[in-house]
Tab-separated table of C-alpha atoms and ligand atoms in Angstrom:
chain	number	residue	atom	x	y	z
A	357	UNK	CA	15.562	-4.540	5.314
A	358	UNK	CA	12.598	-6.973	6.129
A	359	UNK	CA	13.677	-7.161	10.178
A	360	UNK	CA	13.981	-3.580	10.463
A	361	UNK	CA	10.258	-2.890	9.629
A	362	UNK	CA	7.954	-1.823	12.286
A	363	UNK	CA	4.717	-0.872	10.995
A	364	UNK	CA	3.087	-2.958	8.548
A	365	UNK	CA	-0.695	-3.238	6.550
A	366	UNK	CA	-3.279	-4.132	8.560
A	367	UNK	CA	-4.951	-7.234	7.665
A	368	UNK	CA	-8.253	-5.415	6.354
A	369	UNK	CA	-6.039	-3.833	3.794
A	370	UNK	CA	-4.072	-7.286	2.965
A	371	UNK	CA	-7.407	-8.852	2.674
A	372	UNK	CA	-8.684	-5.874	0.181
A	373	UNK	CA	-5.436	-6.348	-1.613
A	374	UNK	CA	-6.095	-10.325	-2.133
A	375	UNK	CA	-9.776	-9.751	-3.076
A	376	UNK	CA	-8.285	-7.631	-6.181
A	377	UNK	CA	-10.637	-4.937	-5.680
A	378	UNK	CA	-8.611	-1.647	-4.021
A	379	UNK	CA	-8.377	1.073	-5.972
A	380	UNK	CA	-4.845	0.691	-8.207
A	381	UNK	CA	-3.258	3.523	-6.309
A	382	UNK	CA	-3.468	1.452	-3.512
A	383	UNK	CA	-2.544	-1.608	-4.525
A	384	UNK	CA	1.101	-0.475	-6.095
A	385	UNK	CA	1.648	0.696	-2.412
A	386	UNK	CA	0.323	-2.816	-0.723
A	387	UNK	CA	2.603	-4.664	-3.868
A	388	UNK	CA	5.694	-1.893	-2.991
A	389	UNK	CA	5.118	-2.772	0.577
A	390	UNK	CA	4.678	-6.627	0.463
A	391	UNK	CA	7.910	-6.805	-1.468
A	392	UNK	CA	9.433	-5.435	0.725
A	393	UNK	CA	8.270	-7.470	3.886
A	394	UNK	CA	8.518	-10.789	4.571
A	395	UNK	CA	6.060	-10.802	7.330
A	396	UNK	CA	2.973	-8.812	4.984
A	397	UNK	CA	3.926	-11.354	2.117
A	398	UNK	CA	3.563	-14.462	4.713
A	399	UNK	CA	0.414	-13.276	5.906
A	400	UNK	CA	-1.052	-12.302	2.371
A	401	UNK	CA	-0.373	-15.719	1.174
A	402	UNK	CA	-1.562	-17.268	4.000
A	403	UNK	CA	-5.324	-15.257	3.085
A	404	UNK	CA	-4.721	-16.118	0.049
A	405	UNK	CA	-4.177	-20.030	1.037
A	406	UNK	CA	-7.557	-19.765	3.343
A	407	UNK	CA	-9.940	-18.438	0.745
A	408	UNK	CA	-8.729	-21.299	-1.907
A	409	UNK	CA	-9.027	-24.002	0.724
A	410	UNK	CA	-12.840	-22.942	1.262
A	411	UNK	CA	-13.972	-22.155	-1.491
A	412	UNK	CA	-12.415	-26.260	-2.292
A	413	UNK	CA	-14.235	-27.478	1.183
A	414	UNK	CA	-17.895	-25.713	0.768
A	415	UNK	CA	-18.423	-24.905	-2.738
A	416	UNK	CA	-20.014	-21.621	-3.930
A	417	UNK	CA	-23.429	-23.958	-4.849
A	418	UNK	CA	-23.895	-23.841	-0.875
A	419	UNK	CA	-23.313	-20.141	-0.235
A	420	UNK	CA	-25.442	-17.566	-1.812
A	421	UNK	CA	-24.540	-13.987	-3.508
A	422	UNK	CA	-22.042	-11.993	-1.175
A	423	UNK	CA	-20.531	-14.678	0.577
A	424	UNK	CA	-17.203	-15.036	0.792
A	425	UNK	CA	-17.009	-17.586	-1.610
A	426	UNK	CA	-19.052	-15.771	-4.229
A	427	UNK	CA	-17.165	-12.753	-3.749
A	428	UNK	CA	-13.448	-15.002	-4.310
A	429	UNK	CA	-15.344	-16.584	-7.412
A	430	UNK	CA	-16.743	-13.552	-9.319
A	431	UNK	CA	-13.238	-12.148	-8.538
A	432	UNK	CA	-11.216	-14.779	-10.162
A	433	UNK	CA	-13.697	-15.081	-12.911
A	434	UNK	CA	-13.202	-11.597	-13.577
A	435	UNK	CA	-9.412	-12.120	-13.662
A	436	UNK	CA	-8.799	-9.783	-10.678
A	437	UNK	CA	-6.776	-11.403	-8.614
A	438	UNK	CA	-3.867	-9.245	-8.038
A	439	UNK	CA	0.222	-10.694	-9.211
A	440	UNK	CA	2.111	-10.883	-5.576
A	441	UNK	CA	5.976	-11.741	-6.214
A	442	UNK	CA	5.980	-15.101	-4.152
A	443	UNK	CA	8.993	-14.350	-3.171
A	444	UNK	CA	11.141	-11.173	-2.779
A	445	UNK	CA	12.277	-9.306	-6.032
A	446	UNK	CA	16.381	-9.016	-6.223
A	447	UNK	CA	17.030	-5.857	-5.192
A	448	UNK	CA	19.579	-3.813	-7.652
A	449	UNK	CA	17.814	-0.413	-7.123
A	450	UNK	CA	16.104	1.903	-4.842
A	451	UNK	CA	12.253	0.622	-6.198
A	452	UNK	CA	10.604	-2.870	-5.828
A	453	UNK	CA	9.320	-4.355	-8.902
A	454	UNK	CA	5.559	-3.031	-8.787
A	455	UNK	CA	6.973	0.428	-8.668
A	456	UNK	CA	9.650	-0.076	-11.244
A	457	UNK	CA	7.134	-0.944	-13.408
A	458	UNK	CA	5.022	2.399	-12.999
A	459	UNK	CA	7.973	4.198	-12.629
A	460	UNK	CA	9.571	3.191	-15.835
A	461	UNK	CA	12.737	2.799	-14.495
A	462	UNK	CA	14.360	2.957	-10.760
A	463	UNK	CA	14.767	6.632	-9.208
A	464	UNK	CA	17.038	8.300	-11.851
A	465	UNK	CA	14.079	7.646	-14.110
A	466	UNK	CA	10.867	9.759	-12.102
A	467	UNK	CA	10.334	12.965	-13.516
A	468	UNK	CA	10.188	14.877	-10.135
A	469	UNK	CA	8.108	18.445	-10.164
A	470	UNK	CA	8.865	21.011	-7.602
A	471	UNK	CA	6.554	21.718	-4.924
A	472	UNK	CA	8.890	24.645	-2.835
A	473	UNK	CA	11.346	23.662	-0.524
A	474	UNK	CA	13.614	21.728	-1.899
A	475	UNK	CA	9.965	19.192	-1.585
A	476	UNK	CA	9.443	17.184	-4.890
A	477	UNK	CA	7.186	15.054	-6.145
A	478	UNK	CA	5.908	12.957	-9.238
A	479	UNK	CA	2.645	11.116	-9.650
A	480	UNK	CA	2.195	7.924	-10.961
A	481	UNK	CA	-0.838	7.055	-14.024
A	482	UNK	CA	-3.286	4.833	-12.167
A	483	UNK	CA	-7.265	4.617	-12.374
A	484	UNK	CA	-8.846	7.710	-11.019
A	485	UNK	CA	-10.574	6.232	-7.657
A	486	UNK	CA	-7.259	7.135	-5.802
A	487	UNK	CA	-4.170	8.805	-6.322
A	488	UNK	CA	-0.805	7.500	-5.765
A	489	UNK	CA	2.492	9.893	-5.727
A	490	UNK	CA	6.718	9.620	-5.025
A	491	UNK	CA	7.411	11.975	-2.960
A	492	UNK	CA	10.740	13.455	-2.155
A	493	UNK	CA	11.393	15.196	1.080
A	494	UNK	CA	14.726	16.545	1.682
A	495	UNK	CA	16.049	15.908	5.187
A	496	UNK	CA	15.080	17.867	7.974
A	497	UNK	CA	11.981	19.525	5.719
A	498	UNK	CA	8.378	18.730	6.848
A	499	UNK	CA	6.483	16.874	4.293
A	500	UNK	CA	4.074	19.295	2.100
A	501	UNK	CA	0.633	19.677	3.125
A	502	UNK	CA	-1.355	16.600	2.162
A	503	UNK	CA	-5.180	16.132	1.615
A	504	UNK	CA	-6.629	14.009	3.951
A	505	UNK	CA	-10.340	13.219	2.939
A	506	UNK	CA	-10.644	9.746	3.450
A	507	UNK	CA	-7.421	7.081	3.718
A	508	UNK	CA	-3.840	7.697	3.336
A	509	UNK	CA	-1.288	5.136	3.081
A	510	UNK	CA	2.436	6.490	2.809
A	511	UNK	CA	5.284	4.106	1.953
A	512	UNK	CA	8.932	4.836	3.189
A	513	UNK	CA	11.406	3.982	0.491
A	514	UNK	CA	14.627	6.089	1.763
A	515	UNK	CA	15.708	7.845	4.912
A	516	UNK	CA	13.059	8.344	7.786
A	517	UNK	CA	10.231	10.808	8.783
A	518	UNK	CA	8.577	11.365	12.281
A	519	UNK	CA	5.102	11.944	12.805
A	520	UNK	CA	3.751	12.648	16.753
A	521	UNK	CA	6.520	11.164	18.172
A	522	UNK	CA	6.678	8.332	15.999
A	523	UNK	CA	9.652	6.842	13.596
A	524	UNK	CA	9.061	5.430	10.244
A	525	UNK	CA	12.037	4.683	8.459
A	526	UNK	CA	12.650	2.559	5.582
A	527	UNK	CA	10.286	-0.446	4.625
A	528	UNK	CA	7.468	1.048	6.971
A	529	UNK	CA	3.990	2.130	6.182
A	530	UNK	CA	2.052	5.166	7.653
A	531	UNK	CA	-1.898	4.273	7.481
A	532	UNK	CA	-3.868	6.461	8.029
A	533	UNK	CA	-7.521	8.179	8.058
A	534	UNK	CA	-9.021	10.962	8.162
A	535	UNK	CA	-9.395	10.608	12.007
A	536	UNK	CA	-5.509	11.160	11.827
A	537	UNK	CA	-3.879	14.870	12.619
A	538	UNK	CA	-0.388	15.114	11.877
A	539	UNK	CA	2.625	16.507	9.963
A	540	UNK	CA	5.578	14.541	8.919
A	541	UNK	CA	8.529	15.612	9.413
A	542	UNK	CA	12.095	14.117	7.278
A	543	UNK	CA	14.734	13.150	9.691
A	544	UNK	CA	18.472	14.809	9.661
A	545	UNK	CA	20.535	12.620	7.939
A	546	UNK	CA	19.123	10.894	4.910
A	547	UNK	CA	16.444	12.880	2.200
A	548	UNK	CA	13.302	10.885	2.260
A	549	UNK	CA	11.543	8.934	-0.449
A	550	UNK	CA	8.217	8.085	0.131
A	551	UNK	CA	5.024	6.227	-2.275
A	552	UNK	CA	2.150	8.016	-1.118
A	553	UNK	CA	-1.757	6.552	-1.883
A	554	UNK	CA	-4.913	9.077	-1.067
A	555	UNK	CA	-8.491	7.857	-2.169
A	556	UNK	CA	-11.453	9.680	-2.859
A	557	UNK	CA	-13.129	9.600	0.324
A	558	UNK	CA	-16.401	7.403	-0.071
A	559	UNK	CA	-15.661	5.329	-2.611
A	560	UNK	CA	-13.004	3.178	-0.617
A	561	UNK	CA	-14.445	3.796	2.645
A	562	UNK	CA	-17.757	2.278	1.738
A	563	UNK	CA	-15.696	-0.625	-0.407
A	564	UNK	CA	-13.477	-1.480	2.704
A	565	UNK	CA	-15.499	-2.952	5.246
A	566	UNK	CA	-18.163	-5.095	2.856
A	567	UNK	CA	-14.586	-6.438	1.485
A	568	UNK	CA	-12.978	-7.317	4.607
A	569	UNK	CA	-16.458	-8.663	6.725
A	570	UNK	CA	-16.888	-11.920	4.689
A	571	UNK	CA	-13.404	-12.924	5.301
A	572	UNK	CA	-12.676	-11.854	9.085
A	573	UNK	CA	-16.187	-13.739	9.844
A	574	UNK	CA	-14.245	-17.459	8.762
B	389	ZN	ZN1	4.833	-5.436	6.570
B	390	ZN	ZN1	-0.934	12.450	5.915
């Protein structure tokens, strides 16, 4: 599947992810989505590689509170630091492993609730910060109207959907913010199964960039 993906995390997000400190809704669909990729696992590790061989080289006694190195150290300390298969999860079922996991099972096991249409969908139990949902779309429907408050990240597990003239189809990621307009639509063919992550507007949006600054200055 891993060649066929054309829209991936950005690196803000990957760097979020390896800080441990996204919201959980969001980090089952960076885990979902890095299983899934070769090229999002290679560059996560390779973050992950850079912040270790710092924090080795300076030392958190030379950088004060809110460096980078502070912020990797009061992370680990605090156990955060996120499990990333280091290599990609045998595949027997629809789900990667991180989903499995919150799924209880691969897709015979989601308790699907109708939401008109033929449209279904089940959410997962994560902390409250952000909410994270399967959805089920069958093919040809639009996907249901979603809130858009702050950011959205939507996972493709099965089939396809187009949004503004654009293809995402199995293995790719939809980000996207409030900024964004748009309505999904399922292609023919195939019914859709997406993972779909929505935060609570401020919370993330304030977390993001004082996250992501310490690294991208290295
Ligand atoms: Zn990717
Ligand atoms: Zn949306």
């Amino acid at each position: 599947m891993t060649r066929e993906i054309k829209h991936h995390l950005t690196d803000e997000l990957l760097l979020a992810y390896a800080t441990g400190d996204l919201p959980e809704a969001f980090n089952l669909v960076v885990a979902t989505h890095v299983s899934l990729c070769d090229e999002c696992r290679a560059r996560l590790e390779a973050f992950e590689a850079v912040g270790g061989a710092v924090l080795d080289e300076i030392g958190e006694a030379t950088l004060s509170g809110g460096s980078f190195a502070a912020t990797m150290g009061s992370i680990r300390a605090a156990g955060k630091t996120p499990i990333v298969p280091a290599t990609p999860p045998r595949r027997t079922g629809l789900f990667p492993a991180p989903l499995r996991d919150y799924v209880g099972g691969d897709l015979d096991a989601v308790r699907w609730r109708g939401l008109g249409g033929g449209v279904r969908q089940a959410i997962l139990p994560t902390s409250r910060e952000a909410k994270v949902r399967l959805l089920y779309i069958p093919a040809g429907a639009a996907l249901p109207d979603h809130g858009h408050s702050g950011l959205e990240m939507t996972q493709v597990l099965q089939g396809a959907f187009g949004d503004d003239g654009i293809r995402f189809g199995p293995g790719d990621i939809e980000i996207a913010t409030e900024d964004t307009h748009h309505t999904p639509v399922a292609e023919e063919g195939v019914d859709c199964i997406c993972l779909a992550a929505t935060d609570a507007p401020l919370k993330f949006k304030a977390l993001l960039p004082r996250m992501a600054q310490p690294f991208l200055r290295i």
